[in-house]
PDB file of C-alpha atoms and ligand atoms in Angstrom:
ATOM      1  CA  MET A   1       0.000   0.000   0.000  1.00  0.00           C
ATOM      2  CA  ARG A   2       1.419   3.364  -0.983  1.00  0.00           C
ATOM      3  CA  ASN A   3       1.708   6.166   1.544  1.00  0.00           C
ATOM      4  CA  LEU A   4      -1.519   7.992   2.294  1.00  0.00           C
ATOM      5  CA  VAL A   5      -0.317  11.351   3.652  1.00  0.00           C
ATOM      6  CA  LYS A   6       2.104  10.517   6.476  1.00  0.00           C
ATOM      7  CA  GLY A   7       4.943  13.048   6.650  1.00  0.00           C
ATOM      8  CA  LYS A   8       3.455  15.252   3.933  1.00  0.00           C
ATOM      9  CA  ARG A   9       3.365  19.011   4.485  1.00  0.00           C
ATOM     10  CA  ILE A  10      -0.081  20.230   3.434  1.00  0.00           C
ATOM     11  CA  VAL A  11      -1.658  23.686   3.306  1.00  0.00           C
ATOM     12  CA  VAL A  12      -5.424  23.837   3.890  1.00  0.00           C
ATOM     13  CA  THR A  13      -7.262  27.127   3.368  1.00  0.00           C
ATOM     14  CA  GLY A  14     -10.472  27.702   5.300  1.00  0.00           C
ATOM     15  CA  SER A  15      -9.118  25.387   7.990  1.00  0.00           C
ATOM     16  CA  ALA A  16     -11.065  27.052  10.810  1.00  0.00           C
ATOM     17  CA  SER A  17     -14.497  25.610  10.020  1.00  0.00           C
ATOM     18  CA  GLY A  18     -16.549  22.953   8.265  1.00  0.00           C
ATOM     19  CA  ILE A  19     -14.928  20.910   5.501  1.00  0.00           C
ATOM     20  CA  GLY A  20     -11.522  22.580   5.917  1.00  0.00           C
ATOM     21  CA  TRP A  21     -11.540  21.965   9.639  1.00  0.00           C
ATOM     22  CA  GLU A  22     -12.358  18.281   9.270  1.00  0.00           C
ATOM     23  CA  THR A  23      -9.876  17.847   6.410  1.00  0.00           C
ATOM     24  CA  SER A  24      -7.111  19.362   8.552  1.00  0.00           C
ATOM     25  CA  ARG A  25      -8.080  17.157  11.464  1.00  0.00           C
ATOM     26  CA  ILE A  26      -7.938  13.863   9.577  1.00  0.00           C
ATOM     27  CA  LEU A  27      -4.757  14.834   7.735  1.00  0.00           C
ATOM     28  CA  ALA A  28      -3.069  15.495  11.073  1.00  0.00           C
ATOM     29  CA  GLU A  29      -4.493  12.244  12.433  1.00  0.00           C
ATOM     30  CA  GLN A  30      -2.861  10.400   9.520  1.00  0.00           C
ATOM     31  CA  GLY A  31       0.516  11.974  10.253  1.00  0.00           C
ATOM     32  CA  ALA A  32       0.582  14.950   7.880  1.00  0.00           C
ATOM     33  CA  GLU A  33       2.007  18.306   8.902  1.00  0.00           C
ATOM     34  CA  VAL A  34      -0.939  20.635   8.353  1.00  0.00           C
ATOM     35  CA  LEU A  35      -0.497  24.356   7.769  1.00  0.00           C
ATOM     36  CA  GLY A  36      -3.909  25.933   8.226  1.00  0.00           C
ATOM     37  CA  VAL A  37      -4.959  29.263   6.713  1.00  0.00           C
ATOM     38  CA  ASP A  38      -8.087  31.198   7.621  1.00  0.00           C
ATOM     39  CA  VAL A  39      -9.350  34.688   8.302  1.00  0.00           C
ATOM     40  CA  ASN A  40     -10.837  33.382  11.555  1.00  0.00           C
ATOM     41  CA  LYS A  41      -8.590  32.046  14.281  1.00  0.00           C
ATOM     42  CA  ASN A  42      -9.271  28.425  15.181  1.00  0.00           C
ATOM     43  CA  PHE A  43      -6.210  26.260  15.164  1.00  0.00           C
ATOM     44  CA  ASP A  44      -6.481  23.281  17.498  1.00  0.00           C
ATOM     45  CA  ASN A  45      -6.494  20.973  14.487  1.00  0.00           C
ATOM     46  CA  VAL A  46      -3.329  22.202  12.727  1.00  0.00           C
ATOM     47  CA  GLU A  47       0.426  22.200  13.303  1.00  0.00           C
ATOM     48  CA  GLU A  48       0.830  25.826  12.211  1.00  0.00           C
ATOM     49  CA  PHE A  49      -1.832  28.450  11.642  1.00  0.00           C
ATOM     50  CA  TYR A  50      -1.603  31.461   9.329  1.00  0.00           C
ATOM     51  CA  ARG A  51      -4.217  34.161   9.706  1.00  0.00           C
ATOM     52  CA  ALA A  52      -4.892  35.680   6.286  1.00  0.00           C
ATOM     53  CA  ASP A  53      -7.777  37.324   4.464  1.00  0.00           C
ATOM     54  CA  LEU A  54      -7.833  35.568   1.108  1.00  0.00           C
ATOM     55  CA  SER A  55      -9.987  38.304  -0.430  1.00  0.00           C
ATOM     56  CA  ASP A  56      -7.035  40.694  -0.215  1.00  0.00           C
ATOM     57  CA  PRO A  57      -4.225  40.393  -2.796  1.00  0.00           C
ATOM     58  CA  ARG A  58      -1.638  41.929  -0.442  1.00  0.00           C
ATOM     59  CA  ALA A  59      -2.536  39.462   2.298  1.00  0.00           C
ATOM     60  CA  ILE A  60      -2.260  36.597  -0.202  1.00  0.00           C
ATOM     61  CA  ASP A  61       1.173  37.737  -1.375  1.00  0.00           C
ATOM     62  CA  ALA A  62       2.353  38.186   2.221  1.00  0.00           C
ATOM     63  CA  LEU A  63       1.094  34.698   3.049  1.00  0.00           C
ATOM     64  CA  ILE A  64       2.999  33.183   0.126  1.00  0.00           C
ATOM     65  CA  ASP A  65       6.159  34.966   1.290  1.00  0.00           C
ATOM     66  CA  VAL A  66       6.030  33.488   4.781  1.00  0.00           C
ATOM     67  CA  MET A  67       5.070  29.960   3.719  1.00  0.00           C
ATOM     68  CA  PRO A  68       7.883  27.397   3.938  1.00  0.00           C
ATOM     69  CA  GLU A  69       9.092  25.451   0.913  1.00  0.00           C
ATOM     70  CA  GLY A  70       8.619  21.729   0.461  1.00  0.00           C
ATOM     71  CA  ILE A  71       4.845  21.754   0.437  1.00  0.00           C
ATOM     72  CA  ASP A  72       3.318  18.474  -0.793  1.00  0.00           C
ATOM     73  CA  GLY A  73      -0.316  19.510  -0.987  1.00  0.00           C
ATOM     74  CA  LEU A  74      -2.488  22.608  -1.292  1.00  0.00           C
ATOM     75  CA  VAL A  75      -6.199  22.404  -0.496  1.00  0.00           C
ATOM     76  CA  ASN A  76      -8.047  25.427  -1.867  1.00  0.00           C
ATOM     77  CA  ASN A  77     -11.110  25.113   0.326  1.00  0.00           C
ATOM     78  CA  ALA A  78     -11.834  28.593   1.769  1.00  0.00           C
ATOM     79  CA  GLY A  79     -15.043  29.869   0.250  1.00  0.00           C
ATOM     80  CA  LEU A  80     -17.949  32.220   0.820  1.00  0.00           C
ATOM     81  CA  PRO A  81     -21.637  31.263   0.428  1.00  0.00           C
ATOM     82  CA  PRO A  82     -24.086  32.764  -2.122  1.00  0.00           C
ATOM     83  CA  THR A  83     -25.594  35.288   0.297  1.00  0.00           C
ATOM     84  CA  LYS A  84     -22.350  37.310   0.291  1.00  0.00           C
ATOM     85  CA  ASP A  85     -21.634  40.303  -1.913  1.00  0.00           C
ATOM     86  CA  ALA A  86     -20.649  39.128  -5.431  1.00  0.00           C
ATOM     87  CA  ASN A  87     -17.406  41.120  -5.568  1.00  0.00           C
ATOM     88  CA  LEU A  88     -16.193  39.734  -2.246  1.00  0.00           C
ATOM     89  CA  LEU A  89     -17.346  36.231  -3.121  1.00  0.00           C
ATOM     90  CA  LEU A  90     -15.493  36.170  -6.429  1.00  0.00           C
ATOM     91  CA  ARG A  91     -12.364  37.513  -4.722  1.00  0.00           C
ATOM     92  CA  VAL A  92     -12.283  34.609  -2.286  1.00  0.00           C
ATOM     93  CA  ASN A  93     -13.786  31.765  -4.330  1.00  0.00           C
ATOM     94  CA  LEU A  94     -12.012  32.436  -7.615  1.00  0.00           C
ATOM     95  CA  VAL A  95      -9.576  35.322  -8.117  1.00  0.00           C
ATOM     96  CA  GLY A  96      -7.815  35.010  -4.751  1.00  0.00           C
ATOM     97  CA  LEU A  97      -7.762  31.233  -5.030  1.00  0.00           C
ATOM     98  CA  LYS A  98      -5.972  31.436  -8.373  1.00  0.00           C
ATOM     99  CA  ARG A  99      -3.517  34.056  -7.115  1.00  0.00           C
ATOM    100  CA  LEU A 100      -2.627  31.942  -4.094  1.00  0.00           C
ATOM    101  CA  THR A 101      -2.185  28.835  -6.243  1.00  0.00           C
ATOM    102  CA  TYR A 102       0.063  30.468  -8.852  1.00  0.00           C
ATOM    103  CA  GLY A 103       2.071  32.112  -6.079  1.00  0.00           C
ATOM    104  CA  MET A 104       2.522  28.820  -4.249  1.00  0.00           C
ATOM    105  CA  ILE A 105       3.805  26.789  -7.199  1.00  0.00           C
ATOM    106  CA  GLY A 106       7.408  27.718  -6.376  1.00  0.00           C
ATOM    107  CA  LYS A 107       6.924  26.483  -2.811  1.00  0.00           C
ATOM    108  CA  LEU A 108       5.481  23.133  -3.856  1.00  0.00           C
ATOM    109  CA  SER A 109       7.579  19.964  -4.010  1.00  0.00           C
ATOM    110  CA  ASP A 110       7.747  17.950  -7.198  1.00  0.00           C
ATOM    111  CA  GLY A 111       4.825  15.485  -7.164  1.00  0.00           C
ATOM    112  CA  ALA A 112       2.608  17.806  -5.091  1.00  0.00           C
ATOM    113  CA  SER A 113      -1.176  17.626  -5.285  1.00  0.00           C
ATOM    114  CA  ILE A 114      -3.509  20.631  -5.507  1.00  0.00           C
ATOM    115  CA  VAL A 115      -7.146  20.020  -4.548  1.00  0.00           C
ATOM    116  CA  ASN A 116      -9.827  22.616  -5.238  1.00  0.00           C
ATOM    117  CA  VAL A 117     -13.081  22.415  -3.307  1.00  0.00           C
ATOM    118  CA  ALA A 118     -15.678  23.245  -5.960  1.00  0.00           C
ATOM    119  CA  SER A 119     -19.353  22.288  -5.665  1.00  0.00           C
ATOM    120  CA  LEU A 120     -22.362  20.557  -7.154  1.00  0.00           C
ATOM    121  CA  ALA A 121     -23.323  24.187  -7.857  1.00  0.00           C
ATOM    122  CA  GLY A 122     -20.713  24.138 -10.635  1.00  0.00           C
ATOM    123  CA  ILE A 123     -22.388  21.335 -12.594  1.00  0.00           C
ATOM    124  CA  GLY A 124     -23.800  23.796 -15.148  1.00  0.00           C
ATOM    125  CA  TRP A 125     -20.375  24.935 -16.382  1.00  0.00           C
ATOM    126  CA  PRO A 126     -20.957  23.859 -20.029  1.00  0.00           C
ATOM    127  CA  GLN A 127     -23.655  26.560 -20.250  1.00  0.00           C
ATOM    128  CA  ALA A 128     -21.297  29.231 -18.903  1.00  0.00           C
ATOM    129  CA  VAL A 129     -18.267  28.722 -21.132  1.00  0.00           C
ATOM    130  CA  ASN A 130     -18.281  32.226 -22.640  1.00  0.00           C
ATOM    131  CA  ALA A 131     -18.328  33.935 -19.259  1.00  0.00           C
ATOM    132  CA  ILE A 132     -15.689  31.516 -17.995  1.00  0.00           C
ATOM    133  CA  LYS A 133     -13.421  32.326 -20.944  1.00  0.00           C
ATOM    134  CA  ALA A 134     -13.947  36.021 -20.279  1.00  0.00           C
ATOM    135  CA  SER A 135     -12.977  35.487 -16.633  1.00  0.00           C
ATOM    136  CA  GLU A 136      -9.531  34.155 -17.472  1.00  0.00           C
ATOM    137  CA  HIS A 137      -7.995  37.600 -16.983  1.00  0.00           C
ATOM    138  CA  LEU A 138     -10.271  38.590 -14.159  1.00  0.00           C
ATOM    139  CA  ASP A 139      -8.388  40.410 -11.423  1.00  0.00           C
ATOM    140  CA  PHE A 140      -9.134  42.185  -8.165  1.00  0.00           C
ATOM    141  CA  ASN A 141      -9.496  45.527  -9.936  1.00  0.00           C
ATOM    142  CA  ASN A 142     -11.938  44.638 -12.733  1.00  0.00           C
ATOM    143  CA  LEU A 143     -14.483  42.553 -10.847  1.00  0.00           C
ATOM    144  CA  ASP A 144     -17.366  45.015 -10.747  1.00  0.00           C
ATOM    145  CA  GLN A 145     -17.245  45.511 -14.498  1.00  0.00           C
ATOM    146  CA  PHE A 146     -17.184  41.745 -15.058  1.00  0.00           C
ATOM    147  CA  ILE A 147     -20.092  41.133 -12.671  1.00  0.00           C
ATOM    148  CA  GLU A 148     -22.212  43.637 -14.556  1.00  0.00           C
ATOM    149  CA  GLN A 149     -21.231  42.546 -18.048  1.00  0.00           C
ATOM    150  CA  TRP A 150     -21.725  38.815 -17.431  1.00  0.00           C
ATOM    151  CA  ARG A 151     -24.613  39.143 -14.990  1.00  0.00           C
ATOM    152  CA  VAL A 152     -22.941  37.259 -12.190  1.00  0.00           C
ATOM    153  CA  SER A 153     -24.375  39.281  -9.322  1.00  0.00           C
ATOM    154  CA  SER A 154     -25.451  37.670  -6.073  1.00  0.00           C
ATOM    155  CA  GLU A 155     -29.071  37.570  -7.286  1.00  0.00           C
ATOM    156  CA  GLY A 156     -30.290  33.975  -7.134  1.00  0.00           C
ATOM    157  CA  GLY A 157     -26.822  32.930  -6.025  1.00  0.00           C
ATOM    158  CA  ARG A 158     -25.421  33.380  -9.553  1.00  0.00           C
ATOM    159  CA  SER A 159     -22.031  34.664  -8.361  1.00  0.00           C
ATOM    160  CA  TYR A 160     -21.570  31.510  -6.265  1.00  0.00           C
ATOM    161  CA  PHE A 161     -22.628  29.193  -9.093  1.00  0.00           C
ATOM    162  CA  PHE A 162     -20.305  31.004 -11.473  1.00  0.00           C
ATOM    163  CA  SER A 163     -17.356  30.841  -9.063  1.00  0.00           C
ATOM    164  CA  LYS A 164     -17.691  27.067  -8.863  1.00  0.00           C
ATOM    165  CA  GLU A 165     -18.325  26.580 -12.613  1.00  0.00           C
ATOM    166  CA  ALA A 166     -15.165  28.549 -13.353  1.00  0.00           C
ATOM    167  CA  LEU A 167     -13.213  26.616 -10.710  1.00  0.00           C
ATOM    168  CA  ILE A 168     -14.139  23.244 -12.231  1.00  0.00           C
ATOM    169  CA  VAL A 169     -13.086  24.477 -15.678  1.00  0.00           C
ATOM    170  CA  TRP A 170      -9.828  25.971 -14.352  1.00  0.00           C
ATOM    171  CA  THR A 171      -9.076  22.607 -12.739  1.00  0.00           C
ATOM    172  CA  MET A 172      -9.552  20.830 -16.069  1.00  0.00           C
ATOM    173  CA  GLN A 173      -7.487  23.445 -17.906  1.00  0.00           C
ATOM    174  CA  ASN A 174      -4.601  22.865 -15.503  1.00  0.00           C
ATOM    175  CA  ARG A 175      -4.528  19.092 -16.035  1.00  0.00           C
ATOM    176  CA  TRP A 176      -0.963  19.282 -17.422  1.00  0.00           C
ATOM    177  CA  THR A 177       0.272  22.767 -16.519  1.00  0.00           C
ATOM    178  CA  TRP A 178       2.906  21.494 -14.088  1.00  0.00           C
ATOM    179  CA  ARG A 179       3.203  17.958 -15.440  1.00  0.00           C
ATOM    180  CA  GLU A 180       7.006  18.084 -15.834  1.00  0.00           C
ATOM    181  CA  ARG A 181       7.210  18.479 -12.052  1.00  0.00           C
ATOM    182  CA  GLY A 182       4.541  15.872 -11.386  1.00  0.00           C
ATOM    183  CA  ILE A 183       2.272  18.488  -9.823  1.00  0.00           C
ATOM    184  CA  ARG A 184      -1.390  17.699 -10.393  1.00  0.00           C
ATOM    185  CA  MET A 185      -4.620  19.579  -9.830  1.00  0.00           C
ATOM    186  CA  ASN A 186      -8.053  18.088  -9.163  1.00  0.00           C
ATOM    187  CA  ALA A 187     -11.368  19.186  -7.696  1.00  0.00           C
ATOM    188  CA  VAL A 188     -13.928  17.741  -5.317  1.00  0.00           C
ATOM    189  CA  SER A 189     -17.538  18.832  -5.741  1.00  0.00           C
ATOM    190  CA  PRO A 190     -19.662  18.357  -2.634  1.00  0.00           C
ATOM    191  CA  GLY A 191     -23.451  18.480  -2.664  1.00  0.00           C
ATOM    192  CA  PRO A 192     -25.208  20.206   0.257  1.00  0.00           C
ATOM    193  CA  VAL A 193     -23.076  19.643   3.348  1.00  0.00           C
ATOM    194  CA  ASP A 194     -24.142  20.342   6.889  1.00  0.00           C
ATOM    195  CA  THR A 195     -21.672  23.109   7.830  1.00  0.00           C
ATOM    196  CA  PRO A 196     -22.296  26.686   9.052  1.00  0.00           C
ATOM    197  CA  ILE A 197     -22.949  27.884   5.452  1.00  0.00           C
ATOM    198  CA  LEU A 198     -25.681  25.352   4.593  1.00  0.00           C
ATOM    199  CA  LYS A 199     -28.377  27.778   5.771  1.00  0.00           C
ATOM    200  CA  ASP A 200     -27.085  30.372   3.275  1.00  0.00           C
ATOM    201  CA  PHE A 201     -27.600  27.928   0.416  1.00  0.00           C
ATOM    202  CA  LEU A 202     -31.118  27.063   1.543  1.00  0.00           C
ATOM    203  CA  GLU A 203     -31.925  30.775   1.861  1.00  0.00           C
ATOM    204  CA  THR A 204     -30.649  31.578  -1.635  1.00  0.00           C
ATOM    205  CA  LEU A 205     -32.005  28.594  -3.488  1.00  0.00           C
ATOM    206  CA  GLY A 206     -35.457  28.517  -1.890  1.00  0.00           C
ATOM    207  CA  GLN A 207     -37.767  26.173  -3.788  1.00  0.00           C
ATOM    208  CA  ARG A 208     -34.890  24.447  -5.570  1.00  0.00           C
ATOM    209  CA  ALA A 209     -33.203  23.627  -2.280  1.00  0.00           C
ATOM    210  CA  GLU A 210     -36.492  22.201  -1.065  1.00  0.00           C
ATOM    211  CA  GLU A 211     -36.657  19.905  -4.107  1.00  0.00           C
ATOM    212  CA  ASP A 212     -33.036  18.851  -3.586  1.00  0.00           C
ATOM    213  CA  ARG A 213     -33.773  18.106   0.021  1.00  0.00           C
ATOM    214  CA  LYS A 214     -36.663  15.836  -0.966  1.00  0.00           C
ATOM    215  CA  ALA A 215     -34.488  13.975  -3.487  1.00  0.00           C
ATOM    216  CA  MET A 216     -31.662  13.393  -0.995  1.00  0.00           C
ATOM    217  CA  ASP A 217     -31.748  10.875   1.813  1.00  0.00           C
ATOM    218  CA  ARG A 218     -29.634  13.199   3.981  1.00  0.00           C
ATOM    219  CA  PRO A 219     -27.330  16.204   3.646  1.00  0.00           C
ATOM    220  CA  GLY A 220     -23.622  15.445   3.536  1.00  0.00           C
ATOM    221  CA  THR A 221     -21.271  16.002   6.430  1.00  0.00           C
ATOM    222  CA  ALA A 222     -17.712  17.288   6.500  1.00  0.00           C
ATOM    223  CA  GLU A 223     -16.751  13.696   7.355  1.00  0.00           C
ATOM    224  CA  ASP A 224     -18.110  12.604   3.942  1.00  0.00           C
ATOM    225  CA  ILE A 225     -15.909  15.076   2.060  1.00  0.00           C
ATOM    226  CA  ALA A 226     -12.601  15.228   3.962  1.00  0.00           C
ATOM    227  CA  PRO A 227     -11.468  11.639   3.158  1.00  0.00           C
ATOM    228  CA  ILE A 228     -11.887  12.290  -0.573  1.00  0.00           C
ATOM    229  CA  ILE A 229      -9.676  15.368  -0.328  1.00  0.00           C
ATOM    230  CA  MET A 230      -7.133  13.313   1.604  1.00  0.00           C
ATOM    231  CA  PHE A 231      -7.250  10.569  -1.037  1.00  0.00           C
ATOM    232  CA  LEU A 232      -6.513  13.120  -3.771  1.00  0.00           C
ATOM    233  CA  LEU A 233      -3.558  14.403  -1.737  1.00  0.00           C
ATOM    234  CA  SER A 234      -2.153  10.900  -1.373  1.00  0.00           C
ATOM    235  CA  ASP A 235       0.368   9.076  -3.547  1.00  0.00           C
ATOM    236  CA  MET A 236      -2.453   6.772  -4.687  1.00  0.00           C
ATOM    237  CA  THR A 237      -3.838   9.319  -7.111  1.00  0.00           C
ATOM    238  CA  THR A 238      -0.856  10.477  -9.155  1.00  0.00           C
ATOM    239  CA  TRP A 239      -2.640   9.612 -12.419  1.00  0.00           C
ATOM    240  CA  ILE A 240      -5.833  11.493 -11.573  1.00  0.00           C
ATOM    241  CA  ARG A 241      -5.372  14.884 -13.225  1.00  0.00           C
ATOM    242  CA  GLY A 242      -7.769  17.691 -13.982  1.00  0.00           C
ATOM    243  CA  ALA A 243     -10.642  15.621 -12.604  1.00  0.00           C
ATOM    244  CA  ASN A 244     -13.695  16.781 -10.717  1.00  0.00           C
ATOM    245  CA  ILE A 245     -14.915  14.187  -8.237  1.00  0.00           C
ATOM    246  CA  PRO A 246     -18.534  14.605  -7.136  1.00  0.00           C
ATOM    247  CA  SER A 247     -19.342  13.724  -3.551  1.00  0.00           C
ATOM    248  CA  ASP A 248     -23.000  14.493  -3.294  1.00  0.00           C
ATOM    249  CA  GLY A 249     -25.043  11.448  -2.321  1.00  0.00           C
ATOM    250  CA  GLY A 250     -25.868  10.871  -5.995  1.00  0.00           C
ATOM    251  CA  MET A 251     -27.236  14.352  -6.721  1.00  0.00           C
ATOM    252  CA  SER A 252     -25.085  15.075  -9.786  1.00  0.00           C
ATOM    253  CA  SER A 253     -26.065  11.752 -11.381  1.00  0.00           C
ATOM    254  CA  ASN A 254     -29.685  12.491 -10.542  1.00  0.00           C
ATOM    255  CA  ILE A 255     -29.500  15.907 -12.236  1.00  0.00           C
ATOM    256  CA  LEU A 256     -27.682  14.576 -15.317  1.00  0.00           C
ATOM    257  CA  CYS A 257     -30.070  11.604 -15.744  1.00  0.00           C
ATOM    258  CA  ASN A 258     -33.116  13.847 -15.353  1.00  0.00           C
ATOM    259  CA  MET A 259     -31.713  16.317 -17.888  1.00  0.00           C
ATOM    260  CA  GLN A 260     -31.274  13.543 -20.472  1.00  0.00           C
ATOM    261  CA  GLY A 261     -34.596  11.858 -19.682  1.00  0.00           C
ATOM    262  CA  LEU A 262     -32.813   8.757 -18.372  1.00  0.00           C
TER     263      LEU A 262
HETATM  264  P1  NAI B   1     -17.488  27.078   6.312  1.00  0.00           P
HETATM  265  O1  NAI B   1     -18.077  28.429   6.328  1.00  0.00           O
HETATM  266  O2  NAI B   1     -17.734  26.157   7.443  1.00  0.00           O
HETATM  267  O3  NAI B   1     -15.902  27.174   6.066  1.00  0.00           O
HETATM  268  C1  NAI B   1     -15.348  28.082   5.165  1.00  0.00           C
HETATM  269  C2  NAI B   1     -14.070  28.633   5.781  1.00  0.00           C
HETATM  270  O4  NAI B   1     -13.490  29.556   4.836  1.00  0.00           O
HETATM  271  C3  NAI B   1     -14.325  29.410   7.082  1.00  0.00           C
HETATM  272  O5  NAI B   1     -13.468  28.973   8.115  1.00  0.00           O
HETATM  273  C4  NAI B   1     -14.045  30.842   6.692  1.00  0.00           C
HETATM  274  O6  NAI B   1     -13.536  31.649   7.768  1.00  0.00           O
HETATM  275  C5  NAI B   1     -13.023  30.668   5.573  1.00  0.00           C
HETATM  276  N1  NAI B   1     -12.974  31.883   4.779  1.00  0.00           N
HETATM  277  C6  NAI B   1     -14.011  32.554   4.232  1.00  0.00           C
HETATM  278  N2  NAI B   1     -13.580  33.693   3.683  1.00  0.00           N
HETATM  279  C7  NAI B   1     -12.237  33.745   3.880  1.00  0.00           C
HETATM  280  C8  NAI B   1     -11.233  34.704   3.566  1.00  0.00           C
HETATM  281  N3  NAI B   1     -11.534  35.861   2.974  1.00  0.00           N
HETATM  282  N4  NAI B   1      -9.970  34.425   3.913  1.00  0.00           N
HETATM  283  C9  NAI B   1      -9.648  33.274   4.555  1.00  0.00           C
HETATM  284  N5  NAI B   1     -10.564  32.357   4.912  1.00  0.00           N
HETATM  285  C10 NAI B   1     -11.836  32.590   4.563  1.00  0.00           C
HETATM  286  O7  NAI B   1     -17.996  26.393   4.954  1.00  0.00           O
HETATM  287  P2  NAI B   1     -17.772  24.933   4.320  1.00  0.00           P
HETATM  288  O8  NAI B   1     -19.112  24.411   4.033  1.00  0.00           O
HETATM  289  O9  NAI B   1     -16.826  24.137   5.094  1.00  0.00           O
HETATM  290  O10 NAI B   1     -17.134  25.355   2.921  1.00  0.00           O
HETATM  291  C11 NAI B   1     -15.853  24.964   2.501  1.00  0.00           C
HETATM  292  C12 NAI B   1     -15.851  24.926   0.982  1.00  0.00           C
HETATM  293  O11 NAI B   1     -16.774  23.941   0.549  1.00  0.00           O
HETATM  294  C13 NAI B   1     -16.269  26.234   0.319  1.00  0.00           C
HETATM  295  O12 NAI B   1     -15.437  26.494  -0.784  1.00  0.00           O
HETATM  296  C14 NAI B   1     -17.687  25.943  -0.129  1.00  0.00           C
HETATM  297  O13 NAI B   1     -18.064  26.711  -1.241  1.00  0.00           O
HETATM  298  C15 NAI B   1     -17.579  24.473  -0.471  1.00  0.00           C
HETATM  299  N6  NAI B   1     -18.855  23.784  -0.509  1.00  0.00           N
HETATM  300  C16 NAI B   1     -19.682  23.754   0.598  1.00  0.00           C
HETATM  301  C17 NAI B   1     -20.906  23.116   0.527  1.00  0.00           C
HETATM  302  C18 NAI B   1     -21.847  23.090   1.685  1.00  0.00           C
HETATM  303  O14 NAI B   1     -23.032  22.734   1.481  1.00  0.00           O
HETATM  304  N7  NAI B   1     -21.433  23.412   2.887  1.00  0.00           N
HETATM  305  C19 NAI B   1     -21.346  22.449  -0.695  1.00  0.00           C
HETATM  306  C20 NAI B   1     -20.393  22.507  -1.781  1.00  0.00           C
HETATM  307  C21 NAI B   1     -19.198  23.158  -1.672  1.00  0.00           C
END
């Protein structure tokens, strides 16, 4: 059996709560050295904690500067729910996430694994390809213009959906970007998970959330998601690249089958 994560140095963003908290906890339990990052202080579960606001480019750059080298895994998990202001949401969920990742490449070891926490909310990405292409050069200073032009405001949770659609596509696009160094990037897409932000989703999605709830036997838990992130960080998955792994109690299959009349 190849090594799971023992002895690996792994950065987890959004480590103070929910999925990030549980991921950090089980990684540490399995012998990884976990470097947690969050805007909120809560660090019982990590070896080292870095307080940083990942909506702020200067804070991101400062974080990259102080990070050690030899990092074997980066979990881009920090994220804001759909009820938040679209500009702030896109800073954290997309633009800041990309900036942190690009900035961290030099600190990653050869063979490192990058795991993006996307969402079932990103399943509609094929219908958003034009906006996603237009977002390739999105930066902290042109967000408002982009939000208006591509109608990705917080209305109906669109900014959140878009952030996750674009993240799934960015993951696929980076399937081979760092292949010479053996660095891979994948995504995990949870369905509704019982964490502090679940209520925000239910609030935003209204009737649709109600239908989802009826279709599902139960909401997910952070314990359902964290092991999948750990698996993707492990040496067992070196040939999984640019993939998006749903972990949603069957919801994505349900949506896709219904869409195709299957
Ligand atoms: P959570 O709210 O429990 O955890 C998110 C963490 O990100 C918090 O600790 C928060 O402080 C941190 N964070 C937020 N803004 C930040 C910033 N500017 N700088 C640094 N840290 C920041 O939520 P949860 O559910 O654990 O979410 C984790 C990820 O999972 C998110 O990307 C979310 O979109 C995704 N997700 C969650 C689902 C759910 O139903 N809970 C479903 C699908 C995806």
